[in-house]
GROMACS .gro file of C-alpha atoms in nm:
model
  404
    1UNK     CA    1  -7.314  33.110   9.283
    2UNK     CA    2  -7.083  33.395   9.291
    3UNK     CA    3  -7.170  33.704   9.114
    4UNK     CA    4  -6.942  34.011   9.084
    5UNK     CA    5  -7.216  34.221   9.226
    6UNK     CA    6  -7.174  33.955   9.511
    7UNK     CA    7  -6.847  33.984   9.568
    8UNK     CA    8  -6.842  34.376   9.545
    9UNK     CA    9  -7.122  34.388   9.821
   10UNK     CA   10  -6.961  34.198  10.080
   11UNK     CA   11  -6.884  34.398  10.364
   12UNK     CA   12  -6.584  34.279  10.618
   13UNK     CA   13  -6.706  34.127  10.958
   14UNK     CA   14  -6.503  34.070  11.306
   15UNK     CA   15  -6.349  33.760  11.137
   16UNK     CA   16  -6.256  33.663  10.762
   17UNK     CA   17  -6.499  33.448  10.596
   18UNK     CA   18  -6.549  33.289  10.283
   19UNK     CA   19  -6.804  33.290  10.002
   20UNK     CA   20  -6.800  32.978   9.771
   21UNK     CA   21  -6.882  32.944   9.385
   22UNK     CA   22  -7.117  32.684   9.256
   23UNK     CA   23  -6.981  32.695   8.932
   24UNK     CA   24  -6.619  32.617   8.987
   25UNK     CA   25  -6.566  32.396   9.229
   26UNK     CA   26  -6.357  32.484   9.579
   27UNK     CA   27  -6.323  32.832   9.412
   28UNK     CA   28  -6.424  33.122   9.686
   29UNK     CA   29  -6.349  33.478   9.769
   30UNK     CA   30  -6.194  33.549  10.126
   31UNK     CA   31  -6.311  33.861  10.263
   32UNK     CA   32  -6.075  33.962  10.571
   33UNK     CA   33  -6.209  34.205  10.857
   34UNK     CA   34  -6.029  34.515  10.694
   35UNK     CA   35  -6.157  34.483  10.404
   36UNK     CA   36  -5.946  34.315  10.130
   37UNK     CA   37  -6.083  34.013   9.952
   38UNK     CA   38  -5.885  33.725   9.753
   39UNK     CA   39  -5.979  33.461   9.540
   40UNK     CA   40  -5.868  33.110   9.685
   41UNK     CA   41  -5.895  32.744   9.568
   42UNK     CA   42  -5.932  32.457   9.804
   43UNK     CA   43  -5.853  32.145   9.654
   44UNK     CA   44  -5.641  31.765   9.770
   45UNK     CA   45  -5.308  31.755   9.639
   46UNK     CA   46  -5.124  31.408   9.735
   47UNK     CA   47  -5.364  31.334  10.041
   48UNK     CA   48  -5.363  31.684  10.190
   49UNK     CA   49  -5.617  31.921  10.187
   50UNK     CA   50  -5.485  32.238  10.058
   51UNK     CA   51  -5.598  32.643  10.031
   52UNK     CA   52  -5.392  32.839   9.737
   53UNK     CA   53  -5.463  33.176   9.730
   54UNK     CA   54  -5.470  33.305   9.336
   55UNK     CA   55  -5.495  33.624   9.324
   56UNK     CA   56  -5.655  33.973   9.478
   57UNK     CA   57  -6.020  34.046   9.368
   58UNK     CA   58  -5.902  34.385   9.208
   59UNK     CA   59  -5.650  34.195   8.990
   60UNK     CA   60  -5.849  33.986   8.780
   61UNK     CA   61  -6.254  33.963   8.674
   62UNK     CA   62  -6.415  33.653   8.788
   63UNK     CA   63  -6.473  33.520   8.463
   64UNK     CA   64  -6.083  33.495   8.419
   65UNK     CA   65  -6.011  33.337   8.758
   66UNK     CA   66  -6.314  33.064   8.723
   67UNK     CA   67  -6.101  33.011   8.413
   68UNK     CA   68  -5.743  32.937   8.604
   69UNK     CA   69  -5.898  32.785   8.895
   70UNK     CA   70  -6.041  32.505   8.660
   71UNK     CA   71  -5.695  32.525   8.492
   72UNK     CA   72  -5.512  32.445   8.838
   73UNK     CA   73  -5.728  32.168   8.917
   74UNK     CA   74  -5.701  31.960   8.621
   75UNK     CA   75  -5.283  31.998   8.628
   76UNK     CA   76  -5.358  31.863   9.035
   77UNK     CA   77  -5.505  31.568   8.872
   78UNK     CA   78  -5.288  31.529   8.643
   79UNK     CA   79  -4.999  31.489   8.892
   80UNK     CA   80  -4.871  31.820   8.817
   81UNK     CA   81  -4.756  32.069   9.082
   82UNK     CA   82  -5.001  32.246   9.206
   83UNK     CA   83  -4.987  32.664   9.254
   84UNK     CA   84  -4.931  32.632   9.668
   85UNK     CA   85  -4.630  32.391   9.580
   86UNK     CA   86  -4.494  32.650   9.267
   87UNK     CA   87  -4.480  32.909   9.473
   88UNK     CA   88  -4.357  32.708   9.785
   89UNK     CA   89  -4.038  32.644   9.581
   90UNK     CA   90  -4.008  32.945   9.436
   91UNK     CA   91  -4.026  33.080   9.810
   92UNK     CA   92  -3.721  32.825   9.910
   93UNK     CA   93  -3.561  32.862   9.620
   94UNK     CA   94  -3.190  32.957   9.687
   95UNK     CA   95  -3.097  33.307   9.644
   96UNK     CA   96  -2.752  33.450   9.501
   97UNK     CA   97  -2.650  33.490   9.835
   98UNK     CA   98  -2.672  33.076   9.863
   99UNK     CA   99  -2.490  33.050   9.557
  100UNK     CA  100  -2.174  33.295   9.628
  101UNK     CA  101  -2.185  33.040   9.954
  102UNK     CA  102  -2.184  32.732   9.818
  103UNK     CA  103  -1.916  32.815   9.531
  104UNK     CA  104  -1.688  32.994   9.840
  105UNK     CA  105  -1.728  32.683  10.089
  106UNK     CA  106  -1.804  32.410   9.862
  107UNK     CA  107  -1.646  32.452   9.530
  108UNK     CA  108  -1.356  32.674   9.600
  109UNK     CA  109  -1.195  32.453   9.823
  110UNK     CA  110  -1.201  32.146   9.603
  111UNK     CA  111  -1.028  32.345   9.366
  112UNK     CA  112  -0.763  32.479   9.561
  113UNK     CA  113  -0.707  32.102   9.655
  114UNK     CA  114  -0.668  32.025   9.287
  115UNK     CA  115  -0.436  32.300   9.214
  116UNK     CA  116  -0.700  32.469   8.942
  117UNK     CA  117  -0.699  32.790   9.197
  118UNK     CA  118  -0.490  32.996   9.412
  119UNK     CA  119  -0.593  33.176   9.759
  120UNK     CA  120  -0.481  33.514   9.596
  121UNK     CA  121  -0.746  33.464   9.317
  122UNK     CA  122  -1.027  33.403   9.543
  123UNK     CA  123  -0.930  33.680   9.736
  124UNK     CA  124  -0.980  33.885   9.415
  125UNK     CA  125  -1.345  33.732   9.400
  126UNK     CA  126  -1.433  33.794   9.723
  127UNK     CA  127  -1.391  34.133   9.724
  128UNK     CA  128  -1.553  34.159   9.379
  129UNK     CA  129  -1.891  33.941   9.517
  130UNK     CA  130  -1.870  34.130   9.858
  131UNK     CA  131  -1.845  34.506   9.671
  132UNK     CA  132  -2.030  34.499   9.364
  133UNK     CA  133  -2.251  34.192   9.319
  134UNK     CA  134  -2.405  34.064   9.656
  135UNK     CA  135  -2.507  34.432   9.746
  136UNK     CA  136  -2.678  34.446   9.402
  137UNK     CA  137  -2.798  34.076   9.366
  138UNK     CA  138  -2.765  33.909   9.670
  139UNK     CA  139  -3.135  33.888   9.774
  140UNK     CA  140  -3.265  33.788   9.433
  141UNK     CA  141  -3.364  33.395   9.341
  142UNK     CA  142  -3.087  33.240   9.142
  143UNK     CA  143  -3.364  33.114   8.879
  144UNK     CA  144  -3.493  33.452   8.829
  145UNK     CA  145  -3.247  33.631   8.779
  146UNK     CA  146  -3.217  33.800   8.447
  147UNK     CA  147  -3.003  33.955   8.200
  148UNK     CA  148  -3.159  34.314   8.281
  149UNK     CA  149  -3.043  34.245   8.612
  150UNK     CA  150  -2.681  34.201   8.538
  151UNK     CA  151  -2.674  34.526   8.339
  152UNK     CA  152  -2.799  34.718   8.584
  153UNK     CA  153  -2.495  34.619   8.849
  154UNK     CA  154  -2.270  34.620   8.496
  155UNK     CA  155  -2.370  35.017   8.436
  156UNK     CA  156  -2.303  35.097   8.747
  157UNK     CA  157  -1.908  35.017   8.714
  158UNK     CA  158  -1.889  35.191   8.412
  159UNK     CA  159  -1.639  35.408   8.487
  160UNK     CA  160  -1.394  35.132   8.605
  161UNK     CA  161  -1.384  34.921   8.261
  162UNK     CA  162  -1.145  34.656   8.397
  163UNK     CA  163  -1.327  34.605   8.714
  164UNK     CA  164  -1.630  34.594   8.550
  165UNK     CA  165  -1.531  34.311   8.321
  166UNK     CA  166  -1.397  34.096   8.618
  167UNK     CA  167  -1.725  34.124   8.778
  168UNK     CA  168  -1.888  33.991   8.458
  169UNK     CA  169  -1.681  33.714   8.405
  170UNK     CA  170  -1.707  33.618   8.814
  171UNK     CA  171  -2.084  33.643   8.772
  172UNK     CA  172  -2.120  33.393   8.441
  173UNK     CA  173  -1.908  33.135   8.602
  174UNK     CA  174  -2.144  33.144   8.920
  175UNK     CA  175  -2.416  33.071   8.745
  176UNK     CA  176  -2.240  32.821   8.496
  177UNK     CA  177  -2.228  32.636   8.801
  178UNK     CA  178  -2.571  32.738   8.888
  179UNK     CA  179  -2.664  32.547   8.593
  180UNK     CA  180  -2.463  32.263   8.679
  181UNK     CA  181  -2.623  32.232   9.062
  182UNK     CA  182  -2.987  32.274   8.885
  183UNK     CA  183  -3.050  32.577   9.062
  184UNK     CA  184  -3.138  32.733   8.694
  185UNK     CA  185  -3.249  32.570   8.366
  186UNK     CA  186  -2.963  32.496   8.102
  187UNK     CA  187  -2.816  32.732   7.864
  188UNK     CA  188  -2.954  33.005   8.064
  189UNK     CA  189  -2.655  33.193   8.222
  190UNK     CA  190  -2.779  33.573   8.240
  191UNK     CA  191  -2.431  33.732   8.215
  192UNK     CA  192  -2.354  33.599   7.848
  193UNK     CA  193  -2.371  33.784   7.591
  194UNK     CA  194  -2.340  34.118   7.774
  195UNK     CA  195  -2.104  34.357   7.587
  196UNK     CA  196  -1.752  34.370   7.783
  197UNK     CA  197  -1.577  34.655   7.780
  198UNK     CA  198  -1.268  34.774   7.584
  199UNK     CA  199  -0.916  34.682   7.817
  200UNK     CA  200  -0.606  34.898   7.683
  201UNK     CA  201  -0.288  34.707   7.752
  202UNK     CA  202  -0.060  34.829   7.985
  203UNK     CA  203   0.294  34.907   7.757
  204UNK     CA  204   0.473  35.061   8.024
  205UNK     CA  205   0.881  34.984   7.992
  206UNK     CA  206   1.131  35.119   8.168
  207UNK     CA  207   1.412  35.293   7.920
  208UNK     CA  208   1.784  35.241   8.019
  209UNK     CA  209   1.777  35.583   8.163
  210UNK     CA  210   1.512  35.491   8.394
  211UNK     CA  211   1.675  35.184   8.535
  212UNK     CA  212   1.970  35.361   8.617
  213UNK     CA  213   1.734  35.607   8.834
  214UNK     CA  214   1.597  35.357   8.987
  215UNK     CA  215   1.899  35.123   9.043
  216UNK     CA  216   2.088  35.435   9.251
  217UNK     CA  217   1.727  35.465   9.452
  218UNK     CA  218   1.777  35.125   9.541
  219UNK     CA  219   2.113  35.113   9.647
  220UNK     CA  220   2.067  35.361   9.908
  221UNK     CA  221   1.748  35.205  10.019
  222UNK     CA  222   1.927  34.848  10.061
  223UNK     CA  223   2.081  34.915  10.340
  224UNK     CA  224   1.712  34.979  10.546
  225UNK     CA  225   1.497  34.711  10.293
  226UNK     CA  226   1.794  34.433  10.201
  227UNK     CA  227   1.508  34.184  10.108
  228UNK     CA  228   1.270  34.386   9.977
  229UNK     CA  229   1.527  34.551   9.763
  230UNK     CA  230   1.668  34.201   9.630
  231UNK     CA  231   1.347  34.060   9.550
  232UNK     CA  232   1.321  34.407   9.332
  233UNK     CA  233   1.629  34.353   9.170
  234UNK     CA  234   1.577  33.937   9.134
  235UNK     CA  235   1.275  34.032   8.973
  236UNK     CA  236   1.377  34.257   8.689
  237UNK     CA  237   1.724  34.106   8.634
  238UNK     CA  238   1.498  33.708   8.599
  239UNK     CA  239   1.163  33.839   8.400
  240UNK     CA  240   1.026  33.638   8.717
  241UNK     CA  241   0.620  33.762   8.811
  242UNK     CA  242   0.721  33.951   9.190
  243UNK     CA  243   0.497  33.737   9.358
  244UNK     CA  244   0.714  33.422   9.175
  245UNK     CA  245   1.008  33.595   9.366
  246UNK     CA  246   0.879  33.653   9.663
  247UNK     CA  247   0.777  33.294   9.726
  248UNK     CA  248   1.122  33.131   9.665
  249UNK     CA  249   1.253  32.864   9.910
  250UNK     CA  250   1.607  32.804   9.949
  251UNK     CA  251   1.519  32.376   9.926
  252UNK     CA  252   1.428  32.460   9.589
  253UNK     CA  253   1.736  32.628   9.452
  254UNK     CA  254   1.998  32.456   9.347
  255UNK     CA  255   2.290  32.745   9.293
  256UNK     CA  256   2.542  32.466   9.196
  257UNK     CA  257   2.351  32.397   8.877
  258UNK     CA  258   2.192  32.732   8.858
  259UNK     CA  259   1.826  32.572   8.865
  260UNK     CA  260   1.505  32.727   9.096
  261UNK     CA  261   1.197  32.574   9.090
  262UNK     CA  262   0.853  32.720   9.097
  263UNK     CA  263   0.601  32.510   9.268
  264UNK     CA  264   0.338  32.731   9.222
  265UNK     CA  265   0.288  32.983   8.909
  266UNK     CA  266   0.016  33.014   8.705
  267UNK     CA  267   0.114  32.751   8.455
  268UNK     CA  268   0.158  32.520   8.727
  269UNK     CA  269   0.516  32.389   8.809
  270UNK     CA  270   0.772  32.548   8.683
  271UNK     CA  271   1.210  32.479   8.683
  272UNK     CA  272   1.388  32.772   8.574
  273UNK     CA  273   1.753  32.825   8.446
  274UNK     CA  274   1.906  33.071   8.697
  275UNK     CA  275   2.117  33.340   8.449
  276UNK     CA  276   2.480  33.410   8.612
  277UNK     CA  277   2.340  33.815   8.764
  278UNK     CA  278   2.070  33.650   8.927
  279UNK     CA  279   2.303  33.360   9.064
  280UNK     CA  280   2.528  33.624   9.233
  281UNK     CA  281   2.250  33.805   9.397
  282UNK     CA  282   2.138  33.485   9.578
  283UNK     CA  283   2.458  33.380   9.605
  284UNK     CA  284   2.514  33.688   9.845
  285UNK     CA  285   2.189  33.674  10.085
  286UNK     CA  286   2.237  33.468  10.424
  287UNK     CA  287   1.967  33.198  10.538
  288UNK     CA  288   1.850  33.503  10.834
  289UNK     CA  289   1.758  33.304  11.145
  290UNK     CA  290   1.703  32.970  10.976
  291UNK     CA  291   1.430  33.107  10.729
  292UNK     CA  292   1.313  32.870  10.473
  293UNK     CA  293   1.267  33.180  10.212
  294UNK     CA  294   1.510  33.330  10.037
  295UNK     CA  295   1.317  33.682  10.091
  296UNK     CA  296   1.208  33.684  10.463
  297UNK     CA  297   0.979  33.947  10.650
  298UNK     CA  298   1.082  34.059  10.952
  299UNK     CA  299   0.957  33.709  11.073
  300UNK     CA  300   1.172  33.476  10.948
  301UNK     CA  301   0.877  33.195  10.918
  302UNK     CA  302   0.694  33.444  10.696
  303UNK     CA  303   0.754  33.567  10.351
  304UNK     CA  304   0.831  33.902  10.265
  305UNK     CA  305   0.453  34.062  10.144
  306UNK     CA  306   0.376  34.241   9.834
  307UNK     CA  307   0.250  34.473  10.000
  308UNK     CA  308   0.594  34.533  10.219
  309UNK     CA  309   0.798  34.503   9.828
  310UNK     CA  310   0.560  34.705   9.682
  311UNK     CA  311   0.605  35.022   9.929
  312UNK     CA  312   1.022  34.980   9.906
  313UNK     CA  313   0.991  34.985   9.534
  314UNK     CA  314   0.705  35.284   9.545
  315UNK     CA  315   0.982  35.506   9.759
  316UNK     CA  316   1.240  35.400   9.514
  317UNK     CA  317   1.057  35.542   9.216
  318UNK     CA  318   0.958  35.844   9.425
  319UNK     CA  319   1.359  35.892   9.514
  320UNK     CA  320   1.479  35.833   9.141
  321UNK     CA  321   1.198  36.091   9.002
  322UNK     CA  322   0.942  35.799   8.809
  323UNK     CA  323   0.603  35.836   8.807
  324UNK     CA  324   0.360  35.534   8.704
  325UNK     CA  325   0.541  35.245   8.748
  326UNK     CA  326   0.470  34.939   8.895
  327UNK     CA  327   0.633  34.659   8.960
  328UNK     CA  328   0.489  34.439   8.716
  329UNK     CA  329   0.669  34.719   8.461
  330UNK     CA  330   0.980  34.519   8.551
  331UNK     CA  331   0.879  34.237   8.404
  332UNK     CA  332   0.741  34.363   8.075
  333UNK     CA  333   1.112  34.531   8.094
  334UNK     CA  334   1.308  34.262   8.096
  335UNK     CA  335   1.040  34.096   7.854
  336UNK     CA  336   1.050  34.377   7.598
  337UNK     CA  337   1.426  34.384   7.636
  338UNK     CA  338   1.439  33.986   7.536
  339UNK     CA  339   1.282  34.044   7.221
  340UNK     CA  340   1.475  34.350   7.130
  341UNK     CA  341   1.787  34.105   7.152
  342UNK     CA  342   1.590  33.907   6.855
  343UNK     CA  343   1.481  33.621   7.087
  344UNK     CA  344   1.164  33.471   6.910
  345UNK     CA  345   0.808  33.451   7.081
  346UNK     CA  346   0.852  33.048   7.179
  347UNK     CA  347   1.149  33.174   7.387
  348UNK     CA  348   0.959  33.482   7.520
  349UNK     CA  349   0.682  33.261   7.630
  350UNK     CA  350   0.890  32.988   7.754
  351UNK     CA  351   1.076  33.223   8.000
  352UNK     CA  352   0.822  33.442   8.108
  353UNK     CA  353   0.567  33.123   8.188
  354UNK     CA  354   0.339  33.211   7.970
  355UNK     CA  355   0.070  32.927   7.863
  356UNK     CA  356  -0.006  33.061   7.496
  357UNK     CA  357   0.214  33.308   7.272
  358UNK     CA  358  -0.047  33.549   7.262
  359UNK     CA  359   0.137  33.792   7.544
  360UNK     CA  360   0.463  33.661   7.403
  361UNK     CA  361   0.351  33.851   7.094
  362UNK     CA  362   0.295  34.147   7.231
  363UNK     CA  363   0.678  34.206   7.366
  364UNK     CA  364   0.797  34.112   7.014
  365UNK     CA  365   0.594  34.363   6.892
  366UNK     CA  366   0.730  34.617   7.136
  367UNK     CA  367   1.046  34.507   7.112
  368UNK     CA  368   1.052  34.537   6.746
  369UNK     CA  369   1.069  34.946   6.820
  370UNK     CA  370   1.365  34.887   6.990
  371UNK     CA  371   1.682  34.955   6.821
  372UNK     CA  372   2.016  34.745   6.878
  373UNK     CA  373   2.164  35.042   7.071
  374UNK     CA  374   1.891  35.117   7.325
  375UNK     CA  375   1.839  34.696   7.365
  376UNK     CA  376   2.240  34.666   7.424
  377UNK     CA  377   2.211  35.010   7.723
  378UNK     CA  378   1.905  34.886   7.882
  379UNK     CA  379   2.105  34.533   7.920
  380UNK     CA  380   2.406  34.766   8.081
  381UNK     CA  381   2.204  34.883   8.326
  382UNK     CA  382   2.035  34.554   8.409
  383UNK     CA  383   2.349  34.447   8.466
  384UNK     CA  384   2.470  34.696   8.750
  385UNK     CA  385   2.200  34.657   8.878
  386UNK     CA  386   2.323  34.347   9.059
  387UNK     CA  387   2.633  34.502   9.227
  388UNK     CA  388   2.642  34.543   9.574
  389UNK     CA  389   2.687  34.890   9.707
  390UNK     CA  390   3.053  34.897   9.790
  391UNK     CA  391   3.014  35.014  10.169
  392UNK     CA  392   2.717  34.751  10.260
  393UNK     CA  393   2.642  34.366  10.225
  394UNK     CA  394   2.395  34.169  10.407
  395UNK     CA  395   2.374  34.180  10.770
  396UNK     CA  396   2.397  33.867  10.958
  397UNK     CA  397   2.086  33.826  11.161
  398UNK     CA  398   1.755  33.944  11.244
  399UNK     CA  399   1.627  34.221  11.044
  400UNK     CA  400   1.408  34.521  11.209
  401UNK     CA  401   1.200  34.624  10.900
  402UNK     CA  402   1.025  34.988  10.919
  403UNK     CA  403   0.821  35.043  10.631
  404UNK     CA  404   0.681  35.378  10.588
   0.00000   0.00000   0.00000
């Protein structure tokens, strides 16, 4: 029978070898030729003979692992798993790198089929999974995972709030769906509960002064960026998101009965009434080379980019003196502008696409600073903003574009 004198005594040989307890039975101690010594069980687990190891002499006294080993046996015969097949599966288990895979290749694409997600926003998660959580996570078991763990990669975006907060809310829907596929027990999603962090809203709008700057800027840049420059103007002249803009097809404008629609937007679907400045703008561009979009790169099959819009309206605001605008500002412009005029938030929300009047709230609120005078000169300068410049209209043709 083993002793613990026994098992201290045993001196390593040219081969491993094991010494067997009386008391318990198939419990032993391996002793390997450099020395270190484990406690194993041998036992039959579904027909097949089987040797667990439980733990490393120094961890545990012998009285304690007599105690487990009987433990383990009686859960064998009672059908249970045994240790070797516990820790088999936690071994296969998948890891978070198996889960970012699945969701990209198996989930993702079923619902981009279904409408329920764009390309854009999964190019948003990708680079959040590939930059802050598979570096962090990647290697670790889905099932293990814990909520200590998903502080640790939270603190360490700390100082970019907003980022920080996507990365949460990418992480809890994983492993929502982790929970769904049974890769980890219910109710047990790791990134709940974790404090988000504060978002300020953005609030920047353009005063009439402003869009005058910036409508001269763009006149003289026109002439260079015609389509990157219209899809400016279309965009704060409609309230329409720039990417909205930018993905306009001529087969779905109807200038005749000043309709557009929107197959794509974030509320799905959309037909929208096209007001008489934005009418004359697209009344003035040519179909360039047969192009089915109404805002063409300098391929005529291709879209202008955001990227390309977003540089012409970047060297705009440089020209006409602005600093930190974007082009999103447009939007909350024309927005703000709306409901200075007194237009309620069920119109607001209704022309801006909005799902819920929560954001339709917030330009009545900001509107509500506006006064009648400022509302009535912003509208002005919206308005001249759709003139041509009187020495230029669109070329006929193929457009070189040269963006800086």
């Amino acid at each position: 029978m083993l002793t613990e004198a026994m098992i201290k005594e045993a001196k390593p040989k040219a081969t491993a070898y094991i010494l067997w307890d009386e008391k318990v039975r198939g419990l032993a101690v391996r002793v390997f030729p450099k020395g270190a010594k484990s406690y194993i069980l041998m036992f039959t687990d579904r027909g097949k003979r089987v040797m667990a190891k439980l733990a490393r002499v120094e961890e545990t006294t012998l009285k304690d692992i007599r105690a487990r080993a009987a433990s383990e046996l009686l859960k064998v015969q009672a059908g249970e798993d045994s240790v070797q097949t516990r820790r088999n599966a936690i071994r296969n288990a998948p890891t978070f790198v198996d889960l970012w895979t699945r969701y990209e290749t198996e989930f993702v694409p079923e619902q981009i089929s279904l409408g329920r997600m764009s390309k854009k926003t999964l190019k948003e998660y990708r680079n959040i999974a590939r930059t802050h959580l598979l570096p962090g996570l990647g290697t670790m078991r889905v099932k293990t995972i814990t909520k200590h763990d998903i502080e640790g990669m939270a603190r360490r975006m700390t100082n970019t709030p907003i980022l920080r907060n996507r990365a949460l809310a990418t992480c809890s829907r994983l492993f929502t769906l982790a929970e769904r596929w049974e890769w980890r027990n219910q109710n047990s999603n790791p990134a709940k509960g974790i404090t988000r962090a504060r978002e300020e809203a953005r609030s920047r709008v353009l005063s009439p002064s402003e869009l005058k700057k910036l409508n001269g800027a763009l006149l003289k840049l026109e002439k260079t960026y015609p389509f990157a420059v219209g899809a400016i103007v279309v965009s704060a002249m409609s309230g329409l998101r720039i990417s909205e803009v930018l993905s306009l097809e001529w087969s779905n404008i109807d200038l005749e009965t000043s309709r557009a629609i929107l197959p794509r937007t974030k509320v799905g679907k959309r037909t929208i009434i096209l007001a008489i400045p934005v009418k004359k703008i697209l009344g003035q561009i040519p179909r360039i080379n047969g192009s089915p979009w109404v805002f063409p790169s300098s391929r005529p099959s291709v879209p202008a980019t955001y990227r390309q819009t977003r540089m012409v309206f970047l060297l705009a605001c440089e020209q006409a003196g602005l600093s930190g605008c974007r082009l999103h500002d447009l939007r909350r412009s024309f927005l703000t502008m709306l409901a200075g005029a007194g237009f309620g938030a069920f119109a607001i929300r209704d022309a801006a696409g909005h799902k819920t009047l929560q954001m339709a709230n917030r330009y009545v609120q900001q509107g509500a600073t506006l006064s009648q005078t400022a509302e009535h000169g912003a509208a002005l300068v919206l308005e001249k903003m759709t003139a041509r410049h009187p020495e230029y209209d669109y070329p006929v043709g193929p457009i070189s574009y040269v963006f800086p």
